[in-house]
PDB file of C-alpha atoms in Angstrom:
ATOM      1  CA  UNK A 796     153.325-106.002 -64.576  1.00 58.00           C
ATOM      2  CA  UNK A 797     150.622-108.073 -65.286  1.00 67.00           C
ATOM      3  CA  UNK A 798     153.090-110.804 -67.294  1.00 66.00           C
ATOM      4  CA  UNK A 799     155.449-110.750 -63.955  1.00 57.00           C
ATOM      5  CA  UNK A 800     152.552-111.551 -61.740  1.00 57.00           C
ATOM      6  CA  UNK A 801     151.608-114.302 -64.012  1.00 58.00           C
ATOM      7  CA  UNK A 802     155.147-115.520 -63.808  1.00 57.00           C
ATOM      8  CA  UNK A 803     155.004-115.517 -60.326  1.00 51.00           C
ATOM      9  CA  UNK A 804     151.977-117.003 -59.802  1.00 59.00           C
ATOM     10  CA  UNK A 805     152.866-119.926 -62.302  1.00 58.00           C
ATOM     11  CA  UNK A 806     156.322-120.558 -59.557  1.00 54.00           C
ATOM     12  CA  UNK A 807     154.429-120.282 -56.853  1.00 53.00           C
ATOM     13  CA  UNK A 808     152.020-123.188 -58.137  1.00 57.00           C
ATOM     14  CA  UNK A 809     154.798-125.341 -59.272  1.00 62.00           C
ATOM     15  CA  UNK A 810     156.740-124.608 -55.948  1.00 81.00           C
ATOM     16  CA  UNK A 811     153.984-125.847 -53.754  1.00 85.00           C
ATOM     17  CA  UNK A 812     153.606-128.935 -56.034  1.00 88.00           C
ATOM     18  CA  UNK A 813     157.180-129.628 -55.448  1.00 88.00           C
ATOM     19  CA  UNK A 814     157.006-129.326 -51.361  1.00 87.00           C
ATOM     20  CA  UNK A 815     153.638-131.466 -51.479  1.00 89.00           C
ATOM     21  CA  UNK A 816     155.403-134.155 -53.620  1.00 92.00           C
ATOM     22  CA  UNK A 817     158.950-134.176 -51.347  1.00 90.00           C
ATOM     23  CA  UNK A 818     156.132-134.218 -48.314  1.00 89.00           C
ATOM     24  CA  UNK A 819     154.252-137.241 -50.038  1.00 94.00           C
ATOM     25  CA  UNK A 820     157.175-139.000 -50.634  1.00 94.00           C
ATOM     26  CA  UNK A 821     158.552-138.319 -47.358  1.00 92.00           C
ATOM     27  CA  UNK A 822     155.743-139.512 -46.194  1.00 93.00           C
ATOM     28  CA  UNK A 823     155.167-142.879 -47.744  1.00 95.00           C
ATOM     29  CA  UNK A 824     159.034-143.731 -46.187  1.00 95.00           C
ATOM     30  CA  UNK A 825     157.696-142.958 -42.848  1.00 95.00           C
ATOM     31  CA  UNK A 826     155.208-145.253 -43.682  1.00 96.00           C
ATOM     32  CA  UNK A 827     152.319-142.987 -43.597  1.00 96.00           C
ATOM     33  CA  UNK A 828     150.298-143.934 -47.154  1.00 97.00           C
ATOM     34  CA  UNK A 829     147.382-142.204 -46.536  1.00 97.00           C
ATOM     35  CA  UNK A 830     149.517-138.954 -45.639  1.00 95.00           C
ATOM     36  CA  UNK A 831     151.567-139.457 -49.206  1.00 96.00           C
ATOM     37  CA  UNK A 832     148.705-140.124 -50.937  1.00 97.00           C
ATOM     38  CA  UNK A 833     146.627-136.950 -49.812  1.00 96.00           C
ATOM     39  CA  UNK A 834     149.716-134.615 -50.598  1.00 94.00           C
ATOM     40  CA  UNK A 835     150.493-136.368 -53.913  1.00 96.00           C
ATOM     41  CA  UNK A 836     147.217-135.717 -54.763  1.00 97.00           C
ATOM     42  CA  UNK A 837     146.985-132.258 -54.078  1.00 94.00           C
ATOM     43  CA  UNK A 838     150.188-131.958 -56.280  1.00 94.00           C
ATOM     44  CA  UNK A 839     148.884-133.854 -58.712  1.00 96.00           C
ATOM     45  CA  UNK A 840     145.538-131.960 -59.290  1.00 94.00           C
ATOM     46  CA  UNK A 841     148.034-129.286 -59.680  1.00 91.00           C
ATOM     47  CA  UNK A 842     149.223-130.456 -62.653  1.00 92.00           C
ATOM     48  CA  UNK A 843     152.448-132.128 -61.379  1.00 94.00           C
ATOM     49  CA  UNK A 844     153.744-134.687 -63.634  1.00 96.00           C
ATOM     50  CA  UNK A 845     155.439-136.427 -61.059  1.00 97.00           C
ATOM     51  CA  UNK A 846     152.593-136.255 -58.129  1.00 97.00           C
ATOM     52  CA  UNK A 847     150.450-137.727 -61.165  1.00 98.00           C
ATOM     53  CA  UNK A 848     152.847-140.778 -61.426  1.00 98.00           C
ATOM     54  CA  UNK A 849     153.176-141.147 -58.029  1.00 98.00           C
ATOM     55  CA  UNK A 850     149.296-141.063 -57.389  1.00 98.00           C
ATOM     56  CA  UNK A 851     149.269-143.691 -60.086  1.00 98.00           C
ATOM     57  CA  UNK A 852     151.654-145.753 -58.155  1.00 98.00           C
ATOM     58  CA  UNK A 853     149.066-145.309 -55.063  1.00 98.00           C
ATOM     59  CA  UNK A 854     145.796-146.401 -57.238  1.00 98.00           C
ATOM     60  CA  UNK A 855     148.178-149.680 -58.722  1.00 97.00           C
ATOM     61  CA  UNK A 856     149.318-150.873 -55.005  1.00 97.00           C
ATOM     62  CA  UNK A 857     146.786-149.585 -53.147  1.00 97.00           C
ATOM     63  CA  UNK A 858     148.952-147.458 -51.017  1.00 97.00           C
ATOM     64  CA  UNK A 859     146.906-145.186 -48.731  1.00 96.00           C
ATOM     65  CA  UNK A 860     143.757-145.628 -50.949  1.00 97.00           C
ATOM     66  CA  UNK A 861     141.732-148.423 -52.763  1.00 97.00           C
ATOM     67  CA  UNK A 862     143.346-150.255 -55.198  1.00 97.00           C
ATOM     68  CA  UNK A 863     141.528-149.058 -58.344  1.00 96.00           C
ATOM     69  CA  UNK A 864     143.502-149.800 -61.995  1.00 95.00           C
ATOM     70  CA  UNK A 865     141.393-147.686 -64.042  1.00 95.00           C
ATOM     71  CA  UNK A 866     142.196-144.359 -61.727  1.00 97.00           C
ATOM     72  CA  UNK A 867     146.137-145.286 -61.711  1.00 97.00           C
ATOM     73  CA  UNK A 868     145.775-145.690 -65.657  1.00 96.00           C
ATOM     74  CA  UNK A 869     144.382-142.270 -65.969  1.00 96.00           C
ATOM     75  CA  UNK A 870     147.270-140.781 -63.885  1.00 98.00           C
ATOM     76  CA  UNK A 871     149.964-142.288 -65.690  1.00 98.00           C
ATOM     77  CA  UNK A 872     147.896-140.742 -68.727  1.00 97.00           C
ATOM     78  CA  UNK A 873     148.152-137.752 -66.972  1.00 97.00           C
ATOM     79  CA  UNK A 874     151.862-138.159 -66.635  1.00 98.00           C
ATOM     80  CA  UNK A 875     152.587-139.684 -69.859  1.00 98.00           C
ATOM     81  CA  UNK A 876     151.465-136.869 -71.785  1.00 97.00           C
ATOM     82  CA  UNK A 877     154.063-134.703 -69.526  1.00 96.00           C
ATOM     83  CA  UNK A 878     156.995-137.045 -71.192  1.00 96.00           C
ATOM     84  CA  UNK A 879     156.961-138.691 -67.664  1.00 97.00           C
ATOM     85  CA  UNK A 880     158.938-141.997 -68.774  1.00 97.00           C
ATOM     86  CA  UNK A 881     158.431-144.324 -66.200  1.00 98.00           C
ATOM     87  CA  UNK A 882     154.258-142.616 -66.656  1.00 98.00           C
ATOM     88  CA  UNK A 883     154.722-143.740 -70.373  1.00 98.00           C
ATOM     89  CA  UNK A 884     155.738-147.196 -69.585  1.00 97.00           C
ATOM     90  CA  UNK A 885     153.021-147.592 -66.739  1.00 97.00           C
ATOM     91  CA  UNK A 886     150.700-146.330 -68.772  1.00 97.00           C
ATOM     92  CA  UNK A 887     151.774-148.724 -71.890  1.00 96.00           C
ATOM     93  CA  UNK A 888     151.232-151.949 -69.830  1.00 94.00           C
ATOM     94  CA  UNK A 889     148.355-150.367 -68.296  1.00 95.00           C
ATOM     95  CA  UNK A 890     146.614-149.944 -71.885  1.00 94.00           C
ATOM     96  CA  UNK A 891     148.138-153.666 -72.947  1.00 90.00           C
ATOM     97  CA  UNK A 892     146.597-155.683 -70.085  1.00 89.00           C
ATOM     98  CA  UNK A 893     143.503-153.307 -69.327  1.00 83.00           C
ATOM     99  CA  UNK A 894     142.758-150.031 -71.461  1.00 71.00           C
ATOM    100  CA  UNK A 895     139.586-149.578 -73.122  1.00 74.00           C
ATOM    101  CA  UNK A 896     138.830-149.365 -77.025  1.00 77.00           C
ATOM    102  CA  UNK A 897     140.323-151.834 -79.668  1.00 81.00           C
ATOM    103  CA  UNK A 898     143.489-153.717 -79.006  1.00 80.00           C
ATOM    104  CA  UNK A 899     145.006-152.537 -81.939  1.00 83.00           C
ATOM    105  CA  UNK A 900     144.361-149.211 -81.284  1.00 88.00           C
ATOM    106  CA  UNK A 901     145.797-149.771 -77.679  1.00 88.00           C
ATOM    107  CA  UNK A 902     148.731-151.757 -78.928  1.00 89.00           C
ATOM    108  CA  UNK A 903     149.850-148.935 -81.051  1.00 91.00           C
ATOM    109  CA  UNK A 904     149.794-146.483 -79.154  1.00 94.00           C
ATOM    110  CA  UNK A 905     151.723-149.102 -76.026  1.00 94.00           C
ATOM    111  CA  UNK A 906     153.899-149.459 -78.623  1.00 94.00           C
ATOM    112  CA  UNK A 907     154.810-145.591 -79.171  1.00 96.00           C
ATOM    113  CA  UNK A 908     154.871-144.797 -75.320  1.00 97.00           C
ATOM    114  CA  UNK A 909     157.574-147.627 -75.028  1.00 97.00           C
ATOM    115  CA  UNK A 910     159.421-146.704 -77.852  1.00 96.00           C
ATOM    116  CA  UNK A 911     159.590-143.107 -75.582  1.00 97.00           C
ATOM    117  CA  UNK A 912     160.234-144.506 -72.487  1.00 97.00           C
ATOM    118  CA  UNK A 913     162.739-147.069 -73.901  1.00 97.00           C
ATOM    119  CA  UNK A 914     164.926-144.011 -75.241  1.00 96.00           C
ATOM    120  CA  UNK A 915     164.580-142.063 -71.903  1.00 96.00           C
ATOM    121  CA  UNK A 916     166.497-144.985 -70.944  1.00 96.00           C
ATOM    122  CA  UNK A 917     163.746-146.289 -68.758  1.00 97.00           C
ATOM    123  CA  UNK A 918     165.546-150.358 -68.920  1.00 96.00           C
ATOM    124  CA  UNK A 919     161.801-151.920 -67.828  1.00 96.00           C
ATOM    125  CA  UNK A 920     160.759-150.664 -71.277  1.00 97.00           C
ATOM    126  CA  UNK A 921     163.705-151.849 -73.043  1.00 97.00           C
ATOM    127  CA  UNK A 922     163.021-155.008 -71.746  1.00 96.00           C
ATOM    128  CA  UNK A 923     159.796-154.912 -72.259  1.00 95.00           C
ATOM    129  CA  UNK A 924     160.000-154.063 -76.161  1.00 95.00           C
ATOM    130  CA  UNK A 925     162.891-156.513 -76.592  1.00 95.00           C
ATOM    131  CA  UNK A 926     160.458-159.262 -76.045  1.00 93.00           C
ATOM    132  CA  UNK A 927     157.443-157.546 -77.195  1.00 91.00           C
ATOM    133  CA  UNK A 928     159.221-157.427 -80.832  1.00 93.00           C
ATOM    134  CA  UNK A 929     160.791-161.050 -80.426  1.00 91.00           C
ATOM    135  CA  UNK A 930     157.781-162.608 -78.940  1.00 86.00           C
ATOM    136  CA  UNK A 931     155.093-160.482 -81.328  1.00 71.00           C
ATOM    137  CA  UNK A 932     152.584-161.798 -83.707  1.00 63.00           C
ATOM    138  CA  UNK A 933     155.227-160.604 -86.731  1.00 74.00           C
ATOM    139  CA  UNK A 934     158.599-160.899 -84.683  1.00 81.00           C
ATOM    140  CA  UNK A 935     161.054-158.163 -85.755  1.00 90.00           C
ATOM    141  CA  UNK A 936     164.155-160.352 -84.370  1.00 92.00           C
ATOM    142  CA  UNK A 937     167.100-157.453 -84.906  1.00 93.00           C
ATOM    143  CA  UNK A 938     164.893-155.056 -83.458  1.00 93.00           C
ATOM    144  CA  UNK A 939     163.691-156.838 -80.211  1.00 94.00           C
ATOM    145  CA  UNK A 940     167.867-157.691 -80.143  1.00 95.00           C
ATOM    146  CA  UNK A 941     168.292-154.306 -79.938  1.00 96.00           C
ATOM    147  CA  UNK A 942     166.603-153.587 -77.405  1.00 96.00           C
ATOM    148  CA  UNK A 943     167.155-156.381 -75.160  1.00 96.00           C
ATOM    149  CA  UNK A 944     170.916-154.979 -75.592  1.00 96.00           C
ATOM    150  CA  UNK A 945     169.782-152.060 -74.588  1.00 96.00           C
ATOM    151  CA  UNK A 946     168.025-153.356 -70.961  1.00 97.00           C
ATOM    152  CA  UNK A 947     171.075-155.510 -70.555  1.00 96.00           C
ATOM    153  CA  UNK A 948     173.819-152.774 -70.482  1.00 96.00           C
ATOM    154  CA  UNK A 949     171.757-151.344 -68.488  1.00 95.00           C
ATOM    155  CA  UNK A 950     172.358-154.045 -65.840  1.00 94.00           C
ATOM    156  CA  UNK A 951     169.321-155.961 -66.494  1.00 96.00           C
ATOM    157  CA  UNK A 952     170.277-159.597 -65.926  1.00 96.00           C
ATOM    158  CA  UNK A 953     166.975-161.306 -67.383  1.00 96.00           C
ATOM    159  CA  UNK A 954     167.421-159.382 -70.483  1.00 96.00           C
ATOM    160  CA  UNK A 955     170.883-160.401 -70.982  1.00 96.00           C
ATOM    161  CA  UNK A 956     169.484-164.056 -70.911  1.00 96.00           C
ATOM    162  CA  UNK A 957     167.395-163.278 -73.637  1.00 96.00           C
ATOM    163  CA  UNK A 958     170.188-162.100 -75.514  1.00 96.00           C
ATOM    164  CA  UNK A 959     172.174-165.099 -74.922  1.00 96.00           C
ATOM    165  CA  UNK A 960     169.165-166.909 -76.093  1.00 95.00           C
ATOM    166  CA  UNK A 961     169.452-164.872 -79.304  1.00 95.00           C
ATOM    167  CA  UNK A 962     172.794-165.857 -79.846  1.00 96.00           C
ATOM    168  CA  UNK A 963     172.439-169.577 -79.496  1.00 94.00           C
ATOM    169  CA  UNK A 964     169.334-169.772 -81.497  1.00 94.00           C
ATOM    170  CA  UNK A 965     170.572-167.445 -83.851  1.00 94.00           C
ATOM    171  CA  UNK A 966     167.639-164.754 -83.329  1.00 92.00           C
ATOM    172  CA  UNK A 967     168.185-161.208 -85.062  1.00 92.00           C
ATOM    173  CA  UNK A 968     171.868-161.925 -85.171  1.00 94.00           C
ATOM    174  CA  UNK A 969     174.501-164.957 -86.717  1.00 95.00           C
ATOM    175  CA  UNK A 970     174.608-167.936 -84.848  1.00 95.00           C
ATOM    176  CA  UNK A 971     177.479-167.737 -82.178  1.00 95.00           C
ATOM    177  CA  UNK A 972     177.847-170.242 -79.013  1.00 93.00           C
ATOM    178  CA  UNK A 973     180.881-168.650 -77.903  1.00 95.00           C
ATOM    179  CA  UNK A 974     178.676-165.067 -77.532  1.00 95.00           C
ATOM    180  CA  UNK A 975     175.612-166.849 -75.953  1.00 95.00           C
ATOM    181  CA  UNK A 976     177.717-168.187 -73.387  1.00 95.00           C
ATOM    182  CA  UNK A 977     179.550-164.987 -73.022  1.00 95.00           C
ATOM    183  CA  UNK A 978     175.684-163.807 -72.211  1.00 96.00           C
ATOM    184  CA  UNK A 979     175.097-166.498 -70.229  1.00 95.00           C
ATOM    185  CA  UNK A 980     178.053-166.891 -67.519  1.00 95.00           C
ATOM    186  CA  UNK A 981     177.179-162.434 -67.485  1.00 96.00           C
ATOM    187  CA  UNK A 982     173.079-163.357 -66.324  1.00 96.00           C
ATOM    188  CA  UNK A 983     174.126-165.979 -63.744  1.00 95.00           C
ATOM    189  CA  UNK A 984     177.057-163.921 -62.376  1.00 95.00           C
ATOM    190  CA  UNK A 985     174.419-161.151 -61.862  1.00 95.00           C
ATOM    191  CA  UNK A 986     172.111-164.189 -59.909  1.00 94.00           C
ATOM    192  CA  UNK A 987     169.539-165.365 -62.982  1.00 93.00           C
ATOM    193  CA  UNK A 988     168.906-168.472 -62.096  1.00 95.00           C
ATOM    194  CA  UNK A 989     167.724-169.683 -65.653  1.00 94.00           C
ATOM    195  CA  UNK A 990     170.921-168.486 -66.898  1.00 94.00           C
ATOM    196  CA  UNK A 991     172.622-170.834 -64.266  1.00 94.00           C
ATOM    197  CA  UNK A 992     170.498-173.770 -65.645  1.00 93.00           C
ATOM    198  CA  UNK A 993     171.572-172.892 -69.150  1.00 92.00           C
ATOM    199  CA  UNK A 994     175.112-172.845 -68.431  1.00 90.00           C
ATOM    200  CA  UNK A 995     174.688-176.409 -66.685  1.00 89.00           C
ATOM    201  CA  UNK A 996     172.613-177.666 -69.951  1.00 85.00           C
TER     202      UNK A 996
END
């Protein structure tokens, strides 16, 4: 008896978490931001992964609240260690451009939370890592290639600039105009305007 009221009590929780979150969000479309951000909260301090992200999102803009980086950081902690994927990449450029501790420390464990994200299938942090592994202090070419693949089936027209960039410059992959222009004609057609200049070039 004791375990079914504990069940209970446990769907009742993450019930009303659910309602304040729909309410939040519901909220912010009416275009009432301190509303949404009082009911995302009170989801959030429930333990609601994605109340947590969403308070994050209110701390980052500052959507009915102050704009305060180090509070949205600690929600998208909050959410990240849910497996919240769009948490984990917040949270990853959060700890890039302003965590605290060593920036080793910090880039490893960016690094592992985009790595997550990027095989939720989160394209931001496939595009993200793409460049982070061509662009990196020891580039790992076929690896950022990979990824940048990734972010560009995903419909991602800057990344599949990047890979047409690979395949000129012969990055991670042979040399092959034909492909980079392939890559190319793809970006502008979905309105990249660099890839437009590179196809004039």
């Amino acid at each position: 008896l004791e375990e079914a009221a504990f069940q209970l009590q446990q769907i009742f929780r993450i019930d009303i978490s659910i309602a304040l979150n729909i309410l939040g969000v519901e909220s912010m479309r009416a275009g009432h931001c301190r509303v949404a951000f009082t009911c995302f909260r009170l989801a959030a301090d429930r333990g609601y992964s994605k109340a947590q992200f969403n308070v994050g999102l209110c701390y980052e803009h500052g959507r009915g609240t102050e704009k305060d980086l180090e509070k949205a950081g600690f929600y998208y902690c909050q959410a990240a260690s849910s497996h919240h994927p769009m948490a984990q990449y917040r949270y990853a450029r959060y700890l890039l451009q302003h965590g605290p501790g060593s920036l080793w420390d910090r880039r490893h464990k960016a690094v592992a939370l985009l790595e997550q994200a990027a095989g939720a299938g989160i394209t931001e942090a496939q595009a993200y890592l793409g460049v982070f592994y061509m662009r990196g202090l020891q580039p790992q070419e076929e690896r950022g290639l990979k990824y940048l693949l990734e972010a560009a089936n995903s419909g991602d027209a800057q990344s599949r600039y990047h890979v047409g960039i690979c395949y000129e410059q012969g990055l991670g992959v042979q040399q092959n105009t034909e492909e980079a222009l392939r890559h190319y004609q793809q970006s502008a057609a979905a309105g990249n305007r660099q890839a437009r200049e590179r196809l004039q070039a």
